C-alpha cells in the first residue's frame, strides 16, 4: 500500500465539518487517556527516583538526580494538554469556516444588489423622495416634529 491509499479515508473526513469534529474528538479522547496514564507514570517515576539512594549519597542527592527526569515528564504532559486544547480549537475553527462558506453566497448576492443600486440610483432616489414626502405630510398634519424651531433664538419668549 502506498501513502495515498492510507490517507484516502481522511479525505472524506476533511471534506465534512461534522466528520472532522467527530474524528478530532476521538483523537482528543485518546490523548486524554494517554495523558492520564502519563500522569500516573510521572508520579510512580518520581517516587521511585527520589527513593533510589546510592551508598555514599548526601541528603537530597537522589532528589537532585530526579529533577531532570521530572522536568521532562512535566514538559511532556504540558505539551500533551496543549495538543488536546489545540484539537478543540481546530474543531471550532473548522465549524466556523464551514458556516462562513455556507453564508458566502448570500453575502455575495447582497453585494451584487448593493452594486446594482449604486449603478441605478434614480430608482432609489425616487423611492426615498416618495417616503420623505409622506413623512413630511404626517409631521405637518400632527403639528409636531423636529423641524419647528431650529435654534433657541427662533423661539418666542413666553416669560420675561
Coordinates of C-alpha atoms in Angstrom, one line a residue:
X1 CA 0.0 0.0 0.0
X2 CA 1.2 3.5 -0.8
X3 CA 0.8 6.5 1.4
X4 CA -2.0 7.9 -0.7
X5 CA -4.1 4.7 0.0
X6 CA -3.7 5.3 3.7
X7 CA -4.7 8.9 3.5
X8 CA -7.8 8.4 1.3
X9 CA -10.2 7.7 4.2
X10 CA -9.2 11.0 5.8
X11 CA -10.1 12.9 2.6
X12 CA -13.8 12.2 3.3
X13 CA -13.3 13.3 6.9
X14 CA -11.6 16.5 5.8
X15 CA -14.5 17.4 3.5
X16 CA -17.2 17.3 6.2
X17 CA -17.1 19.6 9.2
X18 CA -19.1 17.1 11.3
X19 CA -16.9 14.2 10.4
X20 CA -13.8 16.3 11.2
X21 CA -15.3 17.2 14.6
X22 CA -16.0 13.6 15.4
X23 CA -12.6 12.4 14.3
X24 CA -10.8 15.1 16.3
X25 CA -13.0 14.4 19.3
X26 CA -11.9 10.7 19.1
X27 CA -8.3 11.7 18.9
X28 CA -8.8 14.1 21.8
X29 CA -10.2 11.3 24.0
X30 CA -7.3 9.1 23.1
X31 CA -4.8 11.8 24.0
X32 CA -6.6 12.5 27.3
X33 CA -6.4 8.8 28.2
X34 CA -2.7 8.8 27.3
X35 CA -2.4 11.9 29.5
X36 CA -3.9 10.2 32.5
X37 CA -1.5 7.2 32.0
X38 CA 1.4 9.6 31.7
X39 CA 0.4 11.4 34.9
X40 CA 0.4 8.0 36.7
X41 CA 3.7 7.1 35.2
X42 CA 5.1 10.5 36.3
X43 CA 4.0 10.0 39.9
X44 CA 5.4 6.5 40.1
X45 CA 8.7 7.5 38.4
X46 CA 9.0 10.4 40.8
X47 CA 8.5 8.2 43.9
X48 CA 11.0 5.6 42.5
X49 CA 13.7 8.0 41.5
X50 CA 13.5 10.0 44.7
X51 CA 13.6 6.8 46.7
X52 CA 16.7 5.5 44.9
X53 CA 19.7 6.2 47.2
X54 CA 23.2 5.1 46.3
X55 CA 25.7 4.3 49.1
X56 CA 27.5 7.5 50.0
X57 CA 24.8 9.8 48.9
X58 CA 24.2 13.0 50.8
X59 CA 20.9 14.2 51.8
X60 CA 18.8 15.3 48.7
X61 CA 21.2 13.9 46.1
X62 CA 18.6 11.4 44.9
X63 CA 16.1 14.3 44.7
X64 CA 18.5 16.4 42.6
X65 CA 19.2 13.5 40.3
X66 CA 15.5 13.0 39.7
X67 CA 14.8 16.6 38.8
X68 CA 15.7 16.4 35.1
X69 CA 13.5 13.4 34.6
X70 CA 10.7 15.0 36.4
X71 CA 11.1 18.2 34.4
X72 CA 11.0 16.3 31.1
X73 CA 7.8 14.4 32.2
X74 CA 6.2 17.6 33.2
X75 CA 7.0 19.2 29.9
X76 CA 5.6 16.2 28.0
X77 CA 2.4 16.4 30.0
X78 CA 2.1 20.2 29.4
X79 CA 2.7 19.7 25.6
X80 CA 0.1 16.9 25.6
X81 CA -2.5 19.1 27.3
X82 CA -1.8 21.9 24.9
X83 CA -2.3 19.5 22.0
X84 CA -5.7 18.5 23.4
X85 CA -6.7 22.1 23.7
X86 CA -5.5 22.9 20.2
X87 CA -7.5 20.0 18.8
X88 CA -10.6 21.5 20.3
X89 CA -9.7 24.9 18.9
X90 CA -9.2 23.3 15.4
X91 CA -12.7 21.8 15.7
X92 CA -14.3 25.2 16.4
X93 CA -12.4 26.9 13.6
X94 CA -13.3 24.2 11.1
X95 CA -17.0 24.6 12.0
X96 CA -16.8 28.4 11.8
X97 CA -15.1 28.0 8.4
X98 CA -18.0 25.8 7.2
X99 CA -20.6 28.3 8.4
X100 CA -18.8 31.1 6.7
X101 CA -18.6 29.2 3.4
X102 CA -22.3 28.4 3.6
X103 CA -23.2 32.0 4.2
X104 CA -20.9 33.3 1.4
X105 CA -23.5 33.0 -1.5
X106 CA -26.0 35.2 0.4
X107 CA -23.3 37.8 1.2
X108 CA -22.2 37.9 -2.5
X109 CA -25.8 38.2 -3.6
X110 CA -26.3 41.1 -1.2
X111 CA -23.1 42.8 -2.5
X112 CA -24.4 42.4 -6.1
X113 CA -27.6 44.1 -5.1
X114 CA -25.7 47.0 -3.5
X115 CA -23.6 47.4 -6.6
X116 CA -26.7 47.4 -8.8
X117 CA -28.3 50.0 -6.6
X118 CA -25.2 52.2 -6.9
X119 CA -25.4 51.9 -10.7
X120 CA -29.1 52.8 -10.8
X121 CA -29.6 55.5 -8.1
X122 CA -32.6 57.0 -9.8
X123 CA -34.9 54.3 -8.7
X124 CA -33.7 54.5 -5.1
X125 CA -33.9 58.3 -5.1
X126 CA -37.4 58.2 -6.3
X127 CA -38.4 55.8 -3.6
X128 CA -36.6 57.9 -1.0
X129 CA -38.4 61.1 -2.2
X130 CA -41.8 59.4 -2.0
X131 CA -41.1 58.2 1.5
X132 CA -39.8 61.6 2.7
X133 CA -42.8 63.4 1.3
X134 CA -45.2 61.1 3.1
X135 CA -43.3 61.6 6.4
X136 CA -43.4 65.4 5.9
X137 CA -47.2 65.3 5.4
X138 CA -47.6 63.2 8.5
X139 CA -45.4 65.6 10.7
X140 CA -47.2 68.7 9.3
X141 CA -50.6 67.1 9.9
X142 CA -49.8 66.4 13.6
X143 CA -48.1 69.8 14.2
X144 CA -45.2 68.1 15.9
X145 CA -41.8 67.4 14.7
X146 CA -38.2 68.3 14.9
X147 CA -38.5 70.9 12.2
X148 CA -40.2 73.7 14.1
X149 CA -37.7 75.9 16.0
X150 CA -34.3 75.3 14.5
X151 CA -32.4 77.2 17.2
X152 CA -33.0 78.8 20.6
X153 CA -33.1 82.3 19.1
X154 CA -36.0 81.4 16.8
X155 CA -38.2 80.6 19.8
X156 CA -40.5 83.3 21.0
X157 CA -40.2 84.4 24.6
X158 CA -43.1 83.3 26.7
X159 CA -41.9 84.6 30.0
X160 CA -39.8 87.6 30.8

